[in-house]
XYZ file of C-alpha atoms in Angstrom:
737
model
C 97.359 176.985 183.658
C 97.180 177.981 180.126
C 95.032 176.086 177.674
C 96.806 174.419 174.645
C 95.128 175.134 171.219
C 95.842 173.445 167.985
C 97.526 175.569 165.415
C 95.061 176.513 162.493
C 95.338 175.052 159.218
C 97.128 177.329 156.757
C 95.133 178.454 154.062
C 97.284 177.149 151.268
C 96.974 173.771 152.238
C 94.006 171.723 150.559
C 91.771 169.700 152.498
C 92.182 165.549 151.368
C 89.796 164.429 148.833
C 87.143 162.168 149.960
C 88.442 159.070 148.069
C 91.579 159.030 149.922
C 90.127 159.475 153.344
C 87.100 157.448 155.126
C 86.125 160.987 156.123
C 84.043 163.179 153.341
C 84.272 166.632 152.600
C 80.931 168.352 152.723
C 79.313 170.955 150.566
C 80.508 173.722 152.759
C 84.088 172.465 152.906
C 84.074 170.910 156.286
C 85.089 167.244 156.800
C 83.192 164.757 158.195
C 84.075 161.119 159.509
C 80.224 159.863 159.564
C 80.537 156.711 157.081
C 76.745 157.013 156.154
C 77.227 160.531 155.115
C 80.462 159.639 153.077
C 78.436 156.728 151.327
C 75.591 159.226 150.580
C 78.121 161.658 149.177
C 79.611 158.931 146.839
C 76.302 157.604 145.417
C 75.112 161.369 144.206
C 78.175 163.269 143.426
C 80.316 160.490 141.563
C 79.658 158.923 138.533
C 80.085 155.526 139.294
C 77.990 156.016 142.631
C 75.387 157.636 140.511
C 75.315 154.694 138.094
C 74.962 152.273 141.007
C 72.246 154.315 142.601
C 70.150 154.596 139.228
C 70.547 150.704 139.097
C 69.438 150.347 142.513
C 66.521 152.091 142.102
C 65.457 150.302 138.845
C 65.991 146.774 140.707
C 63.844 148.105 143.486
C 61.196 149.112 141.214
C 61.310 145.824 139.511
C 60.405 143.988 142.743
C 57.167 145.912 142.685
C 56.164 146.553 139.355
C 55.712 144.059 136.704
C 55.632 146.658 133.993
C 59.190 147.930 134.810
C 60.296 144.328 134.818
C 58.844 143.757 131.195
C 60.783 147.029 129.987
C 64.220 146.314 131.771
C 64.233 142.419 130.699
C 65.452 142.918 127.367
C 68.344 145.099 128.682
C 69.096 142.576 131.531
C 69.190 139.764 128.982
C 71.388 141.896 126.625
C 74.098 142.222 129.679
C 73.606 138.765 130.728
C 73.857 137.014 127.502
C 70.245 136.075 127.145
C 67.925 136.293 123.950
C 67.417 140.177 123.724
C 63.816 140.192 122.021
C 62.737 136.562 122.646
C 61.459 135.381 125.974
C 62.930 132.088 126.840
C 60.894 128.824 125.975
C 61.498 125.269 126.925
C 63.507 124.399 124.259
C 65.930 127.367 124.610
C 69.385 127.555 126.021
C 70.305 128.136 129.779
C 73.245 130.363 130.753
C 75.252 127.333 131.357
C 73.984 124.820 128.635
C 72.925 124.855 124.853
C 69.777 124.334 123.550
C 68.568 120.702 123.810
C 67.769 118.687 120.706
C 64.294 118.434 119.827
C 63.128 114.963 118.719
C 61.208 115.117 115.277
C 58.191 113.077 116.736
C 57.639 115.596 119.649
C 54.332 117.636 119.179
C 54.589 121.321 119.550
C 52.070 123.388 121.438
C 50.611 126.828 120.510
C 53.279 129.544 120.902
C 56.099 127.242 121.309
C 59.310 127.827 119.478
C 62.633 125.954 118.800
C 65.731 128.038 118.325
C 67.151 127.673 114.498
C 70.351 129.501 114.610
C 73.588 128.513 115.754
C 73.521 131.779 117.831
C 70.205 131.104 119.409
C 71.304 127.649 120.196
C 74.269 128.846 122.047
C 74.419 128.758 125.775
C 74.299 132.446 127.679
C 77.753 132.809 129.087
C 78.581 132.485 125.299
C 76.646 135.434 124.154
C 77.498 137.168 127.307
C 81.202 137.074 126.333
C 80.740 138.079 122.731
C 78.915 141.220 123.985
C 81.335 142.190 126.658
C 84.130 141.595 124.525
C 82.739 143.773 121.728
C 82.220 146.623 124.415
C 85.698 146.174 125.432
C 86.889 146.244 121.825
C 84.975 149.778 121.251
C 86.629 151.087 124.163
C 90.056 149.932 122.926
C 89.376 151.648 119.804
C 88.684 154.860 121.577
C 91.644 154.483 123.787
C 94.293 153.094 121.356
C 92.862 152.985 117.747
C 96.181 152.278 115.767
C 97.411 149.351 118.052
C 93.755 148.153 118.206
C 93.333 148.174 114.168
C 96.530 146.291 113.735
C 95.745 143.528 116.117
C 92.161 143.311 114.342
C 93.919 142.977 110.808
C 95.890 140.370 111.864
C 93.313 138.478 113.784
C 90.737 139.065 110.786
C 93.331 137.094 108.647
C 93.948 134.247 110.984
C 90.147 133.793 111.377
C 89.568 134.303 107.580
C 92.406 131.286 106.876
C 91.141 128.972 109.526
C 87.650 129.455 108.287
C 88.803 128.846 104.706
C 90.654 125.763 105.932
C 87.670 124.519 107.802
C 85.319 125.073 105.022
C 87.900 123.058 102.857
C 88.165 120.227 105.488
C 84.164 120.204 105.700
C 83.859 119.973 101.834
C 86.345 117.217 101.745
C 84.800 115.437 104.604
C 81.180 115.549 103.134
C 82.635 114.548 99.589
C 84.355 111.516 101.163
C 82.302 110.632 104.377
C 78.824 112.388 103.418
C 76.962 109.164 102.205
C 77.995 107.333 105.402
C 77.469 110.268 107.650
C 73.630 111.017 106.545
C 72.704 107.203 107.209
C 74.694 107.326 110.450
C 72.777 110.268 111.855
C 69.516 108.750 111.134
C 70.614 105.666 112.951
C 71.852 107.622 115.755
C 69.186 110.412 115.640
C 72.213 113.084 115.747
C 71.633 115.999 113.765
C 74.798 117.874 115.323
C 78.000 118.294 113.031
C 79.288 114.930 111.877
C 82.747 115.744 112.321
C 81.912 115.980 116.027
C 81.354 112.524 116.489
C 83.106 111.049 113.405
C 86.932 111.021 113.516
C 88.708 110.427 110.192
C 92.168 110.926 108.881
C 93.457 114.291 108.363
C 92.864 115.986 105.004
C 96.137 116.185 103.068
C 97.124 117.263 99.406
C 98.004 114.471 97.012
C 99.064 114.248 93.354
C 96.724 111.790 91.792
C 97.719 110.532 88.562
C 95.427 111.038 85.297
C 94.095 107.856 83.550
C 94.351 108.923 79.807
C 92.543 107.465 76.948
C 95.052 105.343 74.852
C 94.375 107.384 71.812
C 95.710 110.546 73.381
C 98.850 108.851 74.436
C 99.227 107.349 70.933
C 98.355 110.489 69.266
C 101.100 112.143 71.452
C 103.841 109.603 70.504
C 103.347 110.384 67.011
C 104.171 113.870 67.752
C 107.107 113.277 70.078
C 107.929 110.398 72.289
C 108.961 113.032 75.189
C 105.231 114.387 74.936
C 103.935 110.896 75.337
C 106.201 110.177 78.345
C 104.948 113.761 79.896
C 101.382 112.957 79.323
C 101.800 109.359 81.059
C 103.098 111.327 84.071
C 100.259 113.661 84.209
C 98.518 114.388 87.742
C 96.352 116.848 89.397
C 96.835 117.972 93.071
C 93.598 117.099 95.196
C 92.773 117.524 98.871
C 91.491 114.365 100.136
C 91.407 112.058 102.765
C 93.953 109.331 102.712
C 91.434 106.354 103.605
C 93.627 104.013 101.254
C 96.340 104.032 103.685
C 96.764 100.453 105.320
C 96.447 102.243 109.045
C 93.780 104.331 108.361
C 91.158 104.516 111.070
C 87.600 105.640 111.345
C 86.103 106.235 114.668
C 82.380 106.876 115.495
C 81.683 108.204 118.818
C 78.294 106.377 120.338
C 75.949 107.696 123.236
C 76.455 105.938 126.557
C 72.678 105.205 126.644
C 73.072 103.186 123.230
C 72.771 99.594 124.297
C 70.907 98.255 121.352
C 73.342 95.777 119.816
C 71.093 95.315 116.494
C 71.620 99.130 115.611
C 75.537 98.828 116.233
C 75.525 96.018 114.144
C 73.557 97.931 111.361
C 75.699 100.943 111.686
C 78.919 98.765 111.291
C 77.297 97.194 108.210
C 76.510 100.706 106.746
C 80.230 101.855 107.309
C 81.506 98.970 105.677
C 79.203 99.394 102.733
C 79.295 103.208 102.356
C 82.916 104.445 103.448
C 85.152 104.375 100.193
C 88.366 102.700 99.651
C 87.185 99.467 101.202
C 87.223 96.801 102.234
C 86.404 97.749 105.896
C 85.821 95.789 109.039
C 83.836 97.399 112.151
C 85.020 96.803 115.720
C 82.995 97.561 118.557
C 84.445 98.973 121.727
C 81.819 98.920 124.459
C 84.294 100.203 127.188
C 85.561 103.216 125.130
C 82.172 103.794 123.571
C 83.444 104.009 119.998
C 82.812 101.967 116.717
C 85.958 101.776 114.821
C 86.384 101.010 111.179
C 89.849 99.762 109.894
C 90.992 97.706 106.907
C 91.308 93.919 107.153
C 94.774 92.445 106.966
C 96.479 93.918 104.090
C 99.378 93.021 101.903
C 103.051 94.120 103.144
C 104.003 97.690 102.479
C 107.190 96.590 100.474
C 108.209 93.539 98.580
C 111.573 92.683 97.190
C 112.427 89.926 94.710
C 115.289 88.060 95.944
C 117.442 84.641 95.906
C 114.974 83.160 98.091
C 112.075 83.958 95.675
C 114.273 82.791 92.626
C 115.201 79.535 94.205
C 111.774 78.818 95.845
C 109.460 79.038 92.595
C 109.927 77.421 89.132
C 110.520 78.984 85.714
C 106.440 78.504 85.159
C 105.494 80.000 88.871
C 106.320 83.718 88.411
C 106.010 85.303 91.950
C 105.036 88.984 91.270
C 104.000 90.261 94.568
C 102.739 89.415 98.092
C 99.021 89.131 99.236
C 97.682 89.938 102.904
C 99.414 87.519 105.238
C 102.798 87.934 103.226
C 102.046 84.905 101.039
C 103.448 85.127 97.664
C 100.867 86.105 94.695
C 102.272 83.883 91.657
C 101.319 83.457 87.997
C 100.947 79.704 87.451
C 102.029 79.930 83.779
C 101.612 75.847 83.110
C 97.923 75.913 84.433
C 95.439 78.003 82.943
C 97.508 81.140 82.874
C 100.105 81.154 80.290
C 99.605 84.659 79.169
C 99.531 87.831 81.205
C 98.479 91.395 80.729
C 98.951 94.276 83.027
C 97.208 97.594 83.183
C 98.996 100.740 84.599
C 99.821 104.124 83.810
C 103.291 105.461 83.608
C 105.004 105.366 87.121
C 102.719 102.649 88.308
C 105.152 99.917 88.014
C 104.817 98.291 84.676
C 108.675 98.198 83.990
C 109.211 97.115 87.605
C 106.665 94.114 87.010
C 108.565 93.120 83.857
C 111.635 93.315 85.396
C 110.873 91.113 88.041
C 109.139 88.633 85.703
C 112.054 88.662 83.040
C 114.430 88.182 86.291
C 112.648 85.102 87.130
C 112.438 83.417 84.214
C 115.774 84.199 82.570
C 117.421 83.692 86.140
C 115.632 79.856 85.713
C 117.242 79.201 82.412
C 114.430 80.478 80.006
C 114.948 82.558 76.904
C 113.144 86.104 76.266
C 112.216 88.420 73.358
C 111.330 91.979 74.531
C 109.339 94.262 72.177
C 109.880 97.684 73.700
C 108.412 100.929 71.635
C 110.136 103.281 74.549
C 113.185 102.114 72.947
C 115.731 102.160 75.937
C 113.507 100.772 78.779
C 115.077 97.175 78.795
C 118.378 98.006 76.746
C 120.088 98.960 80.050
C 118.636 96.230 81.977
C 118.924 93.010 79.403
C 120.835 94.600 76.486
C 123.954 92.486 75.350
C 122.476 89.273 77.056
C 122.713 86.075 75.120
C 119.443 84.676 76.545
C 117.572 88.195 75.869
C 116.872 89.863 72.346
C 115.415 93.528 72.527
C 113.585 94.861 69.473
C 112.581 98.696 69.337
C 111.351 99.111 65.814
C 108.041 97.672 64.195
C 110.277 95.838 61.903
C 111.919 94.127 64.634
C 108.593 93.174 66.507
C 107.621 91.661 63.212
C 110.750 89.642 63.142
C 110.181 88.592 66.737
C 106.631 87.264 66.308
C 107.948 85.361 63.102
C 110.859 83.632 65.174
C 108.351 82.961 67.916
C 105.732 81.653 65.694
C 107.928 79.543 63.734
C 109.569 78.002 67.005
C 106.086 77.160 68.080
C 105.194 75.417 64.833
C 108.553 73.497 64.928
C 107.884 72.366 68.291
C 104.275 71.266 67.426
C 105.823 69.051 64.711
C 107.654 66.990 67.666
C 104.701 67.157 69.757
C 102.467 65.659 66.979
C 105.179 62.972 66.112
C 105.869 62.242 69.939
C 102.730 62.795 72.199
C 104.908 61.972 75.070
C 106.141 65.490 74.636
C 102.769 67.050 75.416
C 102.408 65.856 78.971
C 105.410 68.079 79.980
C 107.162 70.089 77.175
C 109.584 71.933 79.149
C 111.036 68.656 79.772
C 112.215 68.847 75.955
C 112.121 72.638 75.229
C 113.535 75.624 76.627
C 110.793 77.906 78.084
C 110.462 80.893 75.846
C 108.796 84.126 76.614
C 107.541 87.191 74.701
C 107.059 90.504 76.518
C 105.408 93.550 74.747
C 105.744 96.944 76.635
C 103.454 99.755 75.898
C 100.982 97.741 74.426
C 98.843 100.356 72.684
C 101.670 102.149 70.944
C 102.974 98.765 69.929
C 99.629 97.959 68.160
C 99.336 101.311 66.660
C 102.794 101.402 65.192
C 102.216 97.737 63.909
C 99.011 98.767 62.183
C 100.696 102.082 60.723
C 103.752 99.795 59.535
C 101.247 97.409 57.798
C 99.422 100.304 56.004
C 102.727 101.438 54.521
C 103.223 97.914 53.555
C 99.618 97.977 51.938
C 98.380 95.150 53.939
C 94.476 94.623 53.889
C 92.705 94.040 57.247
C 94.252 93.258 60.666
C 98.095 93.239 60.282
C 99.766 89.921 59.581
C 101.804 90.130 62.602
C 98.795 90.505 64.685
C 96.993 87.661 63.317
C 100.394 85.507 63.836
C 100.004 86.599 67.394
C 96.574 85.177 67.759
C 97.838 81.826 66.812
C 100.644 82.115 69.457
C 98.144 82.967 72.274
C 95.899 79.904 71.237
C 98.596 77.351 71.021
C 101.749 78.485 72.750
C 101.284 76.868 76.158
C 101.732 73.395 74.937
C 104.983 74.070 73.474
C 106.383 75.953 76.783
C 106.109 79.472 75.412
C 104.428 82.405 77.134
C 103.655 86.023 76.507
C 103.460 89.142 78.954
C 101.828 92.367 77.592
C 101.866 95.646 79.474
C 99.459 98.774 78.481
C 98.534 102.232 79.719
C 95.022 101.312 79.921
C 93.841 97.905 78.978
C 91.113 98.882 76.525
C 89.579 96.794 73.665
C 92.153 98.039 70.697
C 95.058 96.679 73.007
C 93.532 93.205 73.095
C 92.332 93.566 69.401
C 89.274 91.488 70.293
C 87.523 89.986 73.279
C 89.063 86.584 72.009
C 92.540 88.180 72.555
C 91.353 89.513 76.009
C 90.085 86.140 77.368
C 93.345 84.268 76.123
C 95.183 86.708 78.749
C 94.208 84.964 82.153
C 96.326 86.520 84.359
C 95.256 90.047 85.064
C 97.078 92.810 86.733
C 95.515 96.597 87.378
C 97.646 99.450 89.070
C 97.091 102.728 89.470
C 93.890 104.848 88.248
C 92.060 102.650 85.819
C 89.409 103.883 83.014
C 86.099 102.197 83.583
C 86.719 100.550 80.084
C 89.810 99.345 81.105
C 88.371 97.619 84.351
C 85.624 96.014 82.312
C 87.984 94.495 79.919
C 90.059 93.386 82.552
C 87.483 92.055 85.317
C 83.862 91.862 83.446
C 81.151 91.378 85.889
C 83.052 92.757 88.837
C 82.111 96.098 89.976
C 84.932 98.659 89.765
C 86.911 98.949 92.779
C 89.183 101.911 93.515
C 92.747 100.811 93.713
C 94.665 102.345 96.320
C 96.734 105.100 95.514
C 100.025 103.703 96.836
C 102.893 102.671 94.626
C 103.133 99.291 93.911
C 99.713 98.147 95.186
C 97.573 96.624 92.323
C 94.822 94.045 91.934
C 95.442 90.761 90.650
C 93.227 88.113 89.269
C 92.544 85.133 86.975
C 90.159 85.893 84.295
C 86.738 87.019 85.695
C 87.533 85.697 89.167
C 87.495 88.159 92.126
C 90.700 90.368 91.956
C 92.863 90.395 94.817
C 94.905 93.385 96.368
C 98.800 92.738 96.427
C 101.919 94.537 96.748
C 103.988 94.458 93.700
C 107.561 93.064 93.923
C 110.163 95.518 93.024
C 113.709 94.893 91.922
C 116.554 97.138 89.951
C 117.691 97.128 86.723
C 121.135 96.045 87.923
C 119.712 93.186 90.233
C 117.353 92.060 87.250
C 120.591 91.939 85.066
C 122.365 89.674 87.540
C 119.635 87.360 87.833
C 119.397 87.042 84.189
C 123.008 86.391 83.685
C 122.911 83.948 86.241
C 120.363 81.787 84.349
C 122.759 81.492 81.508
C 124.532 78.917 82.636
C 121.478 77.233 84.347
C 120.049 77.077 80.571
C 122.827 75.646 79.142
C 122.937 72.788 81.708
C 119.279 72.173 81.357
C 119.295 72.361 77.752
C 121.748 69.962 77.476
C 119.591 67.671 79.593
C 116.799 68.431 77.320
C 118.841 67.469 74.273
C 119.800 64.234 75.711
C 116.036 63.401 76.614
C 114.638 64.361 73.252
C 117.470 62.310 71.767
C 116.750 59.379 73.662
C 113.010 59.787 72.864
C 113.497 59.973 69.092
C 116.136 57.250 68.869
C 113.671 54.870 70.912
C 110.791 55.790 68.462
C 108.623 56.972 71.498
C 104.884 57.136 70.873
C 105.323 58.111 67.420
C 102.563 58.880 65.400
C 101.961 59.544 61.368
C 102.119 63.125 60.795
C 99.422 62.541 58.197
C 99.458 63.848 54.427
C 101.983 66.897 55.338
C 105.722 65.847 55.096
C 108.101 67.113 57.778
C 110.524 69.694 56.549
C 114.098 68.970 57.696
C 114.815 72.396 57.723
C 112.180 73.384 60.229
C 112.438 70.345 62.504
C 116.451 70.539 62.966
C 116.611 73.682 64.918
C 113.441 73.379 66.477
C 114.917 71.773 69.933
C 115.762 74.750 72.161
C 117.765 72.507 74.385
C 120.735 72.731 71.936
C 124.017 70.839 72.350
C 127.326 72.134 71.298
C 127.582 69.260 68.557
C 128.563 70.085 64.976
C 128.477 68.236 61.702
C 124.836 67.941 61.600
C 123.507 65.917 58.599
C 120.014 65.802 56.997
C 118.938 62.390 56.322
C 115.164 61.850 55.040
C 112.123 63.403 57.067
C 113.912 63.306 60.385
C 117.643 64.524 60.589
C 119.907 62.448 62.456
C 123.519 62.741 63.805
C 126.520 60.822 63.115
C 125.631 58.275 65.958
C 122.711 57.395 64.374
C 120.186 58.693 66.507
C 117.256 60.260 65.288
C 117.366 63.986 65.957
C 120.307 66.360 65.932
C 121.087 69.697 67.599
C 122.923 72.894 66.522
C 124.745 75.678 68.306
C 123.049 79.186 68.247
C 124.511 81.719 66.232
C 124.030 85.547 65.904
C 124.094 86.115 62.453
C 120.722 87.899 62.468
C 120.746 89.178 66.139
C 119.833 92.409 67.163
C 122.986 92.811 69.706
C 126.409 91.184 69.406
C 125.231 88.357 71.821
C 121.369 88.684 71.390
C 120.906 86.422 68.418
C 118.021 83.829 68.123
C 119.225 81.014 66.230
C 122.912 81.375 64.930
C 126.458 79.616 65.332
C 129.605 81.143 65.953
C 131.192 84.504 66.504
C 129.295 87.278 63.969
C 132.668 89.097 63.723
C 134.188 85.851 62.242
C 131.364 85.267 59.621
C 132.134 85.877 55.869
C 128.806 86.660 54.010
C 128.914 85.038 50.912
C 126.538 82.250 48.751
C 128.031 79.387 50.167
C 127.697 80.653 54.022
C 124.045 81.420 53.279
C 123.535 78.172 51.611
C 125.303 76.466 54.516
C 123.337 78.256 57.056
C 119.982 77.386 55.347
C 121.072 73.531 55.161
C 121.786 73.282 58.721
C 118.746 75.224 59.881
C 121.017 77.985 61.382
C 118.940 80.987 59.451
C 116.828 82.420 61.891
C 112.984 81.661 61.203
C 111.206 84.697 59.641
C 114.376 86.280 58.707
C 115.320 86.379 54.738
C 118.770 84.957 54.060
C 118.693 87.418 50.903
C 117.900 90.344 52.765
C 119.763 93.382 51.755
C 123.328 94.193 53.545
C 125.042 97.251 54.162
C 128.639 96.944 53.594
C 131.132 99.256 54.670
C 131.564 102.090 57.113
C 130.519 104.852 54.474
C 127.374 102.807 53.593
C 126.410 102.360 57.251
C 126.885 105.771 58.250
C 124.929 107.083 55.107
C 122.065 104.518 56.001
C 121.893 105.958 59.573
C 122.168 109.960 58.146
C 125.389 110.141 60.401
C 128.837 111.232 59.496
C 131.274 108.478 58.885
C 133.602 109.779 61.827
C 130.666 109.731 64.279
C 129.224 106.455 63.067
C 132.942 104.749 63.679
C 133.192 106.616 67.149
C 129.469 105.101 67.974
C 130.563 101.741 66.612
C 133.519 101.303 69.019
C 131.712 102.760 72.117
C 128.611 100.343 71.562
C 128.911 97.061 69.173
C 126.520 96.744 66.421
C 124.505 93.637 66.777
C 124.659 91.054 63.813
C 127.980 92.625 62.580
C 129.327 90.345 59.794
C 132.202 90.562 57.335
C 132.163 90.800 53.407
C 135.508 90.317 52.320
C 137.323 92.908 54.501
C 134.403 95.288 54.958
C 132.282 94.937 57.927
C 128.575 94.370 57.032
C 125.238 94.608 58.565
C 121.677 93.702 58.055
C 119.266 96.944 57.548
C 117.396 95.784 60.668
C 120.494 95.235 62.895
C 121.712 98.831 61.922
C 118.154 100.488 62.681
C 117.557 98.760 66.092
C 121.168 99.542 67.303
C 120.498 103.011 66.186
C 116.996 103.434 68.113
C 118.779 101.800 71.230
C 121.193 104.413 71.438
C 119.473 107.333 69.828
C 121.961 109.804 71.016
C 125.286 107.770 69.952
C 126.881 109.800 66.753
C 123.840 112.050 66.054
C 124.372 114.944 63.736
């Protein structure tokens, strides 16, 4: 039987390569299926196998020769993430953990070293990852250069931005928390980055207002009122940690082995003393291994003056905001705080506080005079109201102070004759209020006017104001001053400061302003939150409050509602005073100074609608034989059509002649401090010329907005110069050329 032979492999067919078959192709071209020979062939003929062979030989040599091990060790540490040129010591990092912290009191032996750099302290696997990553990056640059470079640039920008942000956050953190962190690190014996164990609110960009010196704002006002307003709103951007927020929290992580209660208490005391924007309270959470700092209970986030507040408090107990716990903070005018001052930069609630103050007192039947250098701040809210007079010029401020002082003097004549009134003056007198806004500009303009009038020394108006501060409380008359910064020029002198016992500071305060408001109390950082303020009585410890807010429309509504209340209460006051004077009361002699009938008649703020007043002897009497008379208020010298001080009738129906003036003087209806012989502007042409307007524009503006205190001279309208000036200043764009 013939034998079967396999066909020979054709010459054009190439044998299979060794890496695709367990067999190996030998040097002579024959194929073998011996695994050992195949492995040997791979180790010596392929690049990978050759590298493995060399590594194997070196490893074997290291097992038997220390010199080889010493030579190869740096290379081994380079590949595995160790320190290349330094033998690991007791304080070096291992492959899996970073270098341990070495206590300061641990003695060092000869040759012992401690890693100093961040790289040396890193665990080995981190260094290994970095080294292998750099190797792969070099290979990527060779394999795909453009793609690798693009990704590298994007990564570099991201890393730089992150690094800049990190450095900025570290800078802000150190600026805010650095003093506390240094002390805490000593107590906890922790030299690591404080941000790893102190958690604080995130850094954010805020706009901080600038507390300018009042001299700068006054100089700007002389250049332009708009410039003064812009400077008042000046603020700078600043990266800061908002620790003033009511819900701000700071947490310090504690080691599980820390069981020393005294140390934890000391850390809490350190935080409450050194963390800014206090006060703070420390709370130890033992289960959570944290010490948390948070603010104690703070005032409400928002306070609104409403009907309840208006009814809850009397006219001499003015609610201005709420304290922690939601309790109202009030100004007790009838006690030791008849006069109030507020210091706040533009935008920090000066006008809002004044509106709340006025809404309350006017809504409870009071009478108010407002001196407003800003010209239009209060006209929109209280203009054209019969219980409010707004003055916007220095002459008007002089007049308001004259009226206020003269009224106080007349009330004192009653008090001196009838001491029973002294016990409760508001039972017999209508409460009067004098509000001076932008106190710095107010004082500066009065000084300039006094200089123009060639007055010597302190302006007469400010000297009169001092007397008002000293004596007006007993007559039921009170003052409110508002200033950008409550520096000494605002008060004229320290005595003027001491007379204003209720003190409010809102927003950034200069050091001199704080010292004037709260002498002896270390300067506090007022929370940078709108409406948040510090309120104190004299030099007592100031309390943080949230100021109440109100709109112009709501303030005007309260003021209008108080008109009827004032009329009703004035009628009751008039009745009580009539009964007192008729019965003789506890009358005492006035000494050598005789009582002036012209002064004492209009001095009773509780005015009835009776007419036909007669003056008989030292004390005026009515037809019924009672010892006092009351006159109806008129508007002859008012600043607005129904904004008069003490004048009867409708100004549009008053005829200006000698008889009218004499009658007003005899009845006491001419407002104190106002001259009956003041120069009058008669006729539309003269009025337009006085205001530097065209007659047509003046006529149109007069129709749009009534001119206060307008009278008649024959058939021509007539006005006092001050009335025209005030009307023009309160509507600066009405009919301008």
